[in-house]
Amino acid sequence: MAEKKVARFPDPHEYVEKEVPPELEGWEEMYPPHFLFGKEREEWEKKQFWYLDKIHAPEPMPPLDQIFQQAWQISLSQHTTRVFCIPPAQGIAHRMIGCYQYICAIEPPPEEVIKEKAELFGVRAHYPIEHYDELWDEWLGRMQALGREMEGIKVPQELPKYMPAEEVAPNPYRGYSPGYELIEAFDRANDCMYKGWQYHFNYLNLSYLYYLTFGDVARKLFPGISESTIGKMVAGAEVSMFRPEEELCRLAREAHAVPKVAEVLRKEAPAARKIEELRKFDAGQAWLDELEGIREPWLYISCGSGWYYYEGSWVNKLDVPFGYLKGYLERLAKGEKIERSLSKIAEARDKLISEYRKLIKTDEDRSSFDSAYKDCRVIYRYAEDHLFWVEHWFHTIWWDKMREIGRVLVKCGALKEEDDIFMFNRLEVPTVIEDAVTTWALGEGVPMLKWGERAQRRREILQAATKWSPTPALGVPPEEVAEPFTIMLWGVTTDKVAEWLKGMAVVPEEVTEIKGFASSFGVVEGTARVLKSLEDVVNLQEGEIMVCPSSNPAWAPVFTKIKASVTDIGGLTSHAAIVCREYGVPAVTGTGIATSVIKTGDKIRVDGDSGIVTILERA
Amino acid sequence: MIPTKWIYRFDELGKEHNDIVGKKCASLGEMTRAGFQVPPGFALALEAYDRFMKETGAIEEVRQYLTTFSADPNNPADMSKYEEASEVIRGIVESKEMPQDMEDVIRQYYDGLCQMTGISDIPVATRSAGPASHPGQYETYLYVRGGSEVMENIIKVWSSTFNQRSIIARARLGLPLEYDPVGVAVLKMVNARAAGVMFTLNPVTGDPSKIVIDGNWGLGESVVSGSVTPDEWMVDKVILEITKVIVSPKLKEYVLDTKTGRTMFVDIPPDRQNAPCLSREEILELAKIGKKIEDHYGIAQDTEWAIDNDLPFPENVFMLQCRPEQVWSQRKKEPLLGKKSGYELLMEKALTPTKVKL
């Protein structure tokens, strides 16, 4: 590996000035000013450690999609600092550089603040464990009500030339126009999304903290126990995130029992055509009714992580779930198993725990282990369950609402295409809407600003940004990390930072071997498919090796297709690792640099035993 | 009087026979009985040594000789006297023939082994098995073929109780010099492609959830003696997955010279130096066996294994020896988590930032 010695990471201010490629010019305008590095906060910014958030923002950030980032910067941080008061932990700050998101776990507060928080934390951390079931029911009710509220927001079909007669006279006039309605629709949807992200973190910080505690316990008793084993011990089998896949499997089985239905679904054709054909006969219609029955909420699942507008959701990209159905039916026809057996997974987990438990040498340790495990199991469900309801179900409703608004803006000439709305951040969209509504209100012959052209320019910047690989980290590495998400999700530890430092000096074209965690066993060779953009999942061919920044549960069905998996990032919750083991597919995770070093078409060897990926032949 | 039994098949033995056949034989017997794959063979009890020494008159001659012998085991100047005594006594013992009735029985057992394996004049190893632990003190002979060679080498093992080192050791402990009965294990030679040791815990940290396997090409001697840096694998005992792999450059291995029965320490050809000496399936098979052995004995074990070059997997995975792990099993068991509840552990965690050191 080509390496030169690197003492520290680049200074963020110098980096912004010198390293952002000129093709990205104008990127700063896409994000609110407090997301930019700048003179006013220079002294503080230079002292912090900033790293690229490849988990939530592996791709250049479309301006409106940044809403979630904006919302979680506040929500995650406040739940740590002000709500549950995790003693030495503070929040996570964000900055954008050339369309990429950097984040920073802020160093611990002064000693007296830690003491103050410790007292509050003691009570606040314990309560949810003892009342988890009620709290969860309450949480889900709150979240679902908010989703319905958002779904119910009325967006006018258009800004009509004249308000329809029946809305003005002879009927009573309601008092406001469709123009106002459009302004209100965005504001209300915006409020709902922000509030939803308040709920997102209600018990997440604690659930990660309990997980980390149990992880420490397991590591003290069994030094060197793998992260994925700890993950398996804690993972729930019957969590909401797995339901969409289970429902598809169930529907595949039902179709399999009716050859005529199965035959249609197995065809090589778009989903719309298959639906049309199924409508023509009773059994087909009956199956479609079943599909309709699970549509909401279980098809409200993002085709990616839920964080990018272009990913789409199953419910409005039916080709995706129909593609999975086709695969399931083909496997059923061959007599293969398609479902993960939930009881088996639960059994395997219980066996795992009981076998490790047996190895504990003293009764005192066994009792500490049991207690830490019990607490963790109670609340870790939250980490698994909230994901479906927020990032998938709730986000799907939001995307639909935004497109509805985008369509109106296209109709009135403010935008060229509905997705242009995503090219403006959440503080700018109201201005776009206001300009459109103002122009409409003023009467005939009034010009509008050229929002469509701005959107086009921003698309070009984002496109240029996909070709740029920004540095993994900036600034001064900290001496200690107290913030639970930083350790748990991003896996920021001594090793990780050292790995980034090493990676800094690497010339991607010269690398032939990269190292990560041996996450799932076996050695295979094959062709790489780099899924840098989540949309690329569609291109994945049977038997290829998936190389991606990090994978997520919505991709579950691809694991039956691939030969192996390699990821840049695999923190404690490494989904790729867990799923690969379930499907017996070799995996190397947390390589840090796989997606920048490996190119689609490269012949690579994935050694899941030793955690080494070798590039055998460049494409 | 019922004559005492002095020869046993391995499957007739168990750990309760330690003092009758020697530890190694008892251990091979215990492993055979428990269903582990050990090389097939039989054991000569301490009683056989006793009969041989008495019936051939060897013991009398040795005693006779020793009446004239005097030396101080703690005086370095006397070391040559012990060397001379060893030579004389071994000469006496090795000049004796196996008593006919014993030879007939041993031949029956050996022929039985040939029949069982379907190999005539099957090559065997004759290994000493002391009742108390004297590791490596006595001698082992490899690649012994045919009835006559077997007789000769059993006697050699017995005679090795009179090697210089052993006589001095007995002299220092004030034990009789003329008599130290040992058992002899006669077992099929494993044609080791790779061999080594396996601990059923992590010998470095004491972590009971790990199995650690060290191995090199060829016979296990290079690993046991520490004369090469072996390959090392760590396997998680519960999930039976390899959690750590170190493939070392392995420059030398012990191989057997089948003509002389001696081992030779030879260079490993470059193409095998950096290749792992075990396949993944062999590693996992060993770990499974290790786990079963530990369950069987109820305590962590320190074992020796070999992979046979002539047999298909998994029949090629042989256990050669096992004994209780000495270091961690002896320690007092202290709680590692400070008798804390889950809640106390959480508070501790929440108050302790994770250090990042560069």
JSON list of N, CA and C in Angstrom, two decimals, chain A residues 382-423:
[
{"chain": "A", "resi": 382, "resn": "TYR", "atom": "N", "xyz": [-36.07, -0.62, 20.66]},
{"chain": "A", "resi": 382, "resn": "TYR", "atom": "CA", "xyz": [-36.38, 0.70, 20.14]},
{"chain": "A", "resi": 382, "resn": "TYR", "atom": "C", "xyz": [-35.52, 1.04, 18.93]},
{"chain": "A", "resi": 383, "resn": "ALA", "atom": "N", "xyz": [-34.24, 0.72, 19.04]},
{"chain": "A", "resi": 383, "resn": "ALA", "atom": "CA", "xyz": [-33.30, 1.03, 17.96]},
{"chain": "A", "resi": 383, "resn": "ALA", "atom": "C", "xyz": [-33.71, 0.31, 16.67]},
{"chain": "A", "resi": 384, "resn": "GLU", "atom": "N", "xyz": [-34.31, -0.86, 16.84]},
{"chain": "A", "resi": 384, "resn": "GLU", "atom": "CA", "xyz": [-34.70, -1.63, 15.66]},
{"chain": "A", "resi": 384, "resn": "GLU", "atom": "C", "xyz": [-36.08, -1.23, 15.13]},
{"chain": "A", "resi": 385, "resn": "ASP", "atom": "N", "xyz": [-36.97, -0.88, 16.06]},
{"chain": "A", "resi": 385, "resn": "ASP", "atom": "CA", "xyz": [-38.35, -0.59, 15.66]},
{"chain": "A", "resi": 385, "resn": "ASP", "atom": "C", "xyz": [-38.56, 0.82, 15.12]},
{"chain": "A", "resi": 386, "resn": "HIS", "atom": "N", "xyz": [-37.86, 1.78, 15.71]},
{"chain": "A", "resi": 386, "resn": "HIS", "atom": "CA", "xyz": [-38.13, 3.17, 15.31]},
{"chain": "A", "resi": 386, "resn": "HIS", "atom": "C", "xyz": [-37.76, 3.38, 13.84]},
{"chain": "A", "resi": 387, "resn": "LEU", "atom": "N", "xyz": [-36.77, 2.61, 13.39]},
{"chain": "A", "resi": 387, "resn": "LEU", "atom": "CA", "xyz": [-36.21, 2.80, 12.06]},
{"chain": "A", "resi": 387, "resn": "LEU", "atom": "C", "xyz": [-37.28, 2.67, 10.98]},
{"chain": "A", "resi": 388, "resn": "PHE", "atom": "N", "xyz": [-38.09, 1.62, 11.09]},
{"chain": "A", "resi": 388, "resn": "PHE", "atom": "CA", "xyz": [-39.13, 1.47, 10.09]},
{"chain": "A", "resi": 388, "resn": "PHE", "atom": "C", "xyz": [-40.11, 2.64, 10.13]},
{"chain": "A", "resi": 389, "resn": "TRP", "atom": "N", "xyz": [-40.55, 2.97, 11.35]},
{"chain": "A", "resi": 389, "resn": "TRP", "atom": "CA", "xyz": [-41.63, 3.95, 11.45]},
{"chain": "A", "resi": 389, "resn": "TRP", "atom": "C", "xyz": [-41.17, 5.35, 11.07]},
{"chain": "A", "resi": 390, "resn": "VAL", "atom": "N", "xyz": [-39.93, 5.72, 11.32]},
{"chain": "A", "resi": 390, "resn": "VAL", "atom": "CA", "xyz": [-39.49, 7.06, 10.96]},
{"chain": "A", "resi": 390, "resn": "VAL", "atom": "C", "xyz": [-38.86, 7.09, 9.56]},
{"chain": "A", "resi": 391, "resn": "GLU", "atom": "N", "xyz": [-37.72, 6.45, 9.40]},
{"chain": "A", "resi": 391, "resn": "GLU", "atom": "CA", "xyz": [-36.98, 6.59, 8.15]},
{"chain": "A", "resi": 391, "resn": "GLU", "atom": "C", "xyz": [-37.71, 6.02, 6.93]},
{"chain": "A", "resi": 392, "resn": "HIS", "atom": "N", "xyz": [-38.60, 5.06, 7.17]},
{"chain": "A", "resi": 392, "resn": "HIS", "atom": "CA", "xyz": [-39.27, 4.45, 6.04]},
{"chain": "A", "resi": 392, "resn": "HIS", "atom": "C", "xyz": [-40.73, 4.92, 5.91]},
{"chain": "A", "resi": 393, "resn": "TRP", "atom": "N", "xyz": [-41.54, 4.57, 6.87]},
{"chain": "A", "resi": 393, "resn": "TRP", "atom": "CA", "xyz": [-42.98, 4.89, 6.75]},
{"chain": "A", "resi": 393, "resn": "TRP", "atom": "C", "xyz": [-43.20, 6.41, 6.71]},
{"chain": "A", "resi": 394, "resn": "PHE", "atom": "N", "xyz": [-42.69, 7.11, 7.70]},
{"chain": "A", "resi": 394, "resn": "PHE", "atom": "CA", "xyz": [-42.91, 8.54, 7.82]},
{"chain": "A", "resi": 394, "resn": "PHE", "atom": "C", "xyz": [-42.24, 9.30, 6.67]},
{"chain": "A", "resi": 395, "resn": "HIS", "atom": "N", "xyz": [-41.03, 8.91, 6.34]},
{"chain": "A", "resi": 395, "resn": "HIS", "atom": "CA", "xyz": [-40.34, 9.57, 5.23]},
{"chain": "A", "resi": 395, "resn": "HIS", "atom": "C", "xyz": [-41.09, 9.37, 3.91]},
{"chain": "A", "resi": 396, "resn": "THR", "atom": "N", "xyz": [-41.65, 8.18, 3.69]},
{"chain": "A", "resi": 396, "resn": "THR", "atom": "CA", "xyz": [-42.37, 7.91, 2.45]},
{"chain": "A", "resi": 396, "resn": "THR", "atom": "C", "xyz": [-43.53, 8.90, 2.29]},
{"chain": "A", "resi": 397, "resn": "ILE", "atom": "N", "xyz": [-44.23, 9.12, 3.40]},
{"chain": "A", "resi": 397, "resn": "ILE", "atom": "CA", "xyz": [-45.35, 10.08, 3.36]},
{"chain": "A", "resi": 397, "resn": "ILE", "atom": "C", "xyz": [-44.82, 11.47, 2.98]},
{"chain": "A", "resi": 398, "resn": "TRP", "atom": "N", "xyz": [-43.70, 11.83, 3.56]},
{"chain": "A", "resi": 398, "resn": "TRP", "atom": "CA", "xyz": [-43.09, 13.14, 3.30]},
{"chain": "A", "resi": 398, "resn": "TRP", "atom": "C", "xyz": [-42.68, 13.32, 1.84]},
{"chain": "A", "resi": 399, "resn": "TRP", "atom": "N", "xyz": [-41.99, 12.27, 1.31]},
{"chain": "A", "resi": 399, "resn": "TRP", "atom": "CA", "xyz": [-41.57, 12.37, -0.10]},
{"chain": "A", "resi": 399, "resn": "TRP", "atom": "C", "xyz": [-42.77, 12.59, -1.01]},
{"chain": "A", "resi": 400, "resn": "ASP", "atom": "N", "xyz": [-43.85, 11.85, -0.73]},
{"chain": "A", "resi": 400, "resn": "ASP", "atom": "CA", "xyz": [-45.04, 11.98, -1.56]},
{"chain": "A", "resi": 400, "resn": "ASP", "atom": "C", "xyz": [-45.59, 13.40, -1.48]},
{"chain": "A", "resi": 401, "resn": "LYS", "atom": "N", "xyz": [-45.62, 13.91, -0.25]},
{"chain": "A", "resi": 401, "resn": "LYS", "atom": "CA", "xyz": [-46.15, 15.26, -0.04]},
{"chain": "A", "resi": 401, "resn": "LYS", "atom": "C", "xyz": [-45.29, 16.28, -0.78]},
{"chain": "A", "resi": 402, "resn": "MET", "atom": "N", "xyz": [-43.99, 16.13, -0.72]},
{"chain": "A", "resi": 402, "resn": "MET", "atom": "CA", "xyz": [-43.11, 17.08, -1.39]},
{"chain": "A", "resi": 402, "resn": "MET", "atom": "C", "xyz": [-43.31, 17.05, -2.90]},
{"chain": "A", "resi": 403, "resn": "ARG", "atom": "N", "xyz": [-43.50, 15.84, -3.43]},
{"chain": "A", "resi": 403, "resn": "ARG", "atom": "CA", "xyz": [-43.71, 15.73, -4.88]},
{"chain": "A", "resi": 403, "resn": "ARG", "atom": "C", "xyz": [-45.04, 16.36, -5.28]},
{"chain": "A", "resi": 404, "resn": "GLU", "atom": "N", "xyz": [-46.03, 16.20, -4.42]},
{"chain": "A", "resi": 404, "resn": "GLU", "atom": "CA", "xyz": [-47.33, 16.82, -4.69]},
{"chain": "A", "resi": 404, "resn": "GLU", "atom": "C", "xyz": [-47.14, 18.33, -4.82]},
{"chain": "A", "resi": 405, "resn": "ILE", "atom": "N", "xyz": [-46.36, 18.90, -3.89]},
{"chain": "A", "resi": 405, "resn": "ILE", "atom": "CA", "xyz": [-46.12, 20.34, -3.94]},
{"chain": "A", "resi": 405, "resn": "ILE", "atom": "C", "xyz": [-45.28, 20.69, -5.17]},
{"chain": "A", "resi": 406, "resn": "GLY", "atom": "N", "xyz": [-44.29, 19.84, -5.46]},
{"chain": "A", "resi": 406, "resn": "GLY", "atom": "CA", "xyz": [-43.45, 20.05, -6.64]},
{"chain": "A", "resi": 406, "resn": "GLY", "atom": "C", "xyz": [-44.27, 20.10, -7.91]},
{"chain": "A", "resi": 407, "resn": "ARG", "atom": "N", "xyz": [-45.28, 19.24, -8.00]},
{"chain": "A", "resi": 407, "resn": "ARG", "atom": "CA", "xyz": [-46.12, 19.22, -9.20]},
{"chain": "A", "resi": 407, "resn": "ARG", "atom": "C", "xyz": [-46.87, 20.55, -9.39]},
{"chain": "A", "resi": 408, "resn": "VAL", "atom": "N", "xyz": [-47.36, 21.10, -8.30]},
{"chain": "A", "resi": 408, "resn": "VAL", "atom": "CA", "xyz": [-48.06, 22.39, -8.40]},
{"chain": "A", "resi": 408, "resn": "VAL", "atom": "C", "xyz": [-47.09, 23.47, -8.89]},
{"chain": "A", "resi": 409, "resn": "LEU", "atom": "N", "xyz": [-45.87, 23.42, -8.35]},
{"chain": "A", "resi": 409, "resn": "LEU", "atom": "CA", "xyz": [-44.88, 24.43, -8.74]},
{"chain": "A", "resi": 409, "resn": "LEU", "atom": "C", "xyz": [-44.50, 24.30, -10.21]},
{"chain": "A", "resi": 410, "resn": "VAL", "atom": "N", "xyz": [-44.53, 23.05, -10.72]},
{"chain": "A", "resi": 410, "resn": "VAL", "atom": "CA", "xyz": [-44.26, 22.87, -12.15]},
{"chain": "A", "resi": 410, "resn": "VAL", "atom": "C", "xyz": [-45.42, 23.47, -12.96]},
{"chain": "A", "resi": 411, "resn": "LYS", "atom": "N", "xyz": [-46.65, 23.17, -12.51]},
{"chain": "A", "resi": 411, "resn": "LYS", "atom": "CA", "xyz": [-47.82, 23.65, -13.23]},
{"chain": "A", "resi": 411, "resn": "LYS", "atom": "C", "xyz": [-47.85, 25.18, -13.34]},
{"chain": "A", "resi": 412, "resn": "CYS", "atom": "N", "xyz": [-47.40, 25.83, -12.27]},
{"chain": "A", "resi": 412, "resn": "CYS", "atom": "CA", "xyz": [-47.48, 27.30, -12.32]},
{"chain": "A", "resi": 412, "resn": "CYS", "atom": "C", "xyz": [-46.19, 27.91, -12.87]},
{"chain": "A", "resi": 413, "resn": "GLY", "atom": "N", "xyz": [-45.29, 27.03, -13.36]},
{"chain": "A", "resi": 413, "resn": "GLY", "atom": "CA", "xyz": [-44.13, 27.54, -14.07]},
{"chain": "A", "resi": 413, "resn": "GLY", "atom": "C", "xyz": [-42.94, 27.91, -13.19]},
{"chain": "A", "resi": 414, "resn": "ALA", "atom": "N", "xyz": [-43.03, 27.65, -11.89]},
{"chain": "A", "resi": 414, "resn": "ALA", "atom": "CA", "xyz": [-41.90, 28.00, -11.02]},
{"chain": "A", "resi": 414, "resn": "ALA", "atom": "C", "xyz": [-40.75, 27.01, -11.20]},
{"chain": "A", "resi": 415, "resn": "LEU", "atom": "N", "xyz": [-41.10, 25.73, -11.41]},
{"chain": "A", "resi": 415, "resn": "LEU", "atom": "CA", "xyz": [-40.08, 24.70, -11.57]},
{"chain": "A", "resi": 415, "resn": "LEU", "atom": "C", "xyz": [-40.28, 23.98, -12.89]},
{"chain": "A", "resi": 416, "resn": "LYS", "atom": "N", "xyz": [-39.18, 23.30, -13.34]},
{"chain": "A", "resi": 416, "resn": "LYS", "atom": "CA", "xyz": [-39.30, 22.57, -14.61]},
{"chain": "A", "resi": 416, "resn": "LYS", "atom": "C", "xyz": [-39.79, 21.16, -14.40]},
{"chain": "A", "resi": 417, "resn": "GLU", "atom": "N", "xyz": [-39.34, 20.52, -13.31]},
{"chain": "A", "resi": 417, "resn": "GLU", "atom": "CA", "xyz": [-39.85, 19.18, -13.02]},
{"chain": "A", "resi": 417, "resn": "GLU", "atom": "C", "xyz": [-40.10, 19.06, -11.53]},
{"chain": "A", "resi": 418, "resn": "GLU", "atom": "N", "xyz": [-40.95, 18.10, -11.16]},
{"chain": "A", "resi": 418, "resn": "GLU", "atom": "CA", "xyz": [-41.40, 18.07, -9.77]},
{"chain": "A", "resi": 418, "resn": "GLU", "atom": "C", "xyz": [-40.24, 17.86, -8.80]},
{"chain": "A", "resi": 419, "resn": "ASP", "atom": "N", "xyz": [-39.24, 17.05, -9.18]},
{"chain": "A", "resi": 419, "resn": "ASP", "atom": "CA", "xyz": [-38.13, 16.79, -8.27]},
{"chain": "A", "resi": 419, "resn": "ASP", "atom": "C", "xyz": [-37.21, 18.00, -8.10]},
{"chain": "A", "resi": 420, "resn": "ASP", "atom": "N", "xyz": [-37.44, 19.06, -8.90]},
{"chain": "A", "resi": 420, "resn": "ASP", "atom": "CA", "xyz": [-36.66, 20.29, -8.70]},
{"chain": "A", "resi": 420, "resn": "ASP", "atom": "C", "xyz": [-36.82, 20.81, -7.27]},
{"chain": "A", "resi": 421, "resn": "ILE", "atom": "N", "xyz": [-37.93, 20.49, -6.65]},
{"chain": "A", "resi": 421, "resn": "ILE", "atom": "CA", "xyz": [-38.17, 20.99, -5.29]},
{"chain": "A", "resi": 421, "resn": "ILE", "atom": "C", "xyz": [-37.05, 20.55, -4.34]},
{"chain": "A", "resi": 422, "resn": "PHE", "atom": "N", "xyz": [-36.46, 19.38, -4.63]},
{"chain": "A", "resi": 422, "resn": "PHE", "atom": "CA", "xyz": [-35.42, 18.87, -3.74]},
{"chain": "A", "resi": 422, "resn": "PHE", "atom": "C", "xyz": [-34.09, 19.62, -3.89]},
{"chain": "A", "resi": 423, "resn": "MET", "atom": "N", "xyz": [-34.03, 20.50, -4.86]},
{"chain": "A", "resi": 423, "resn": "MET", "atom": "CA", "xyz": [-32.81, 21.29, -5.08]},
{"chain": "A", "resi": 423, "resn": "MET", "atom": "C", "xyz": [-32.78, 22.55, -4.22]}
]
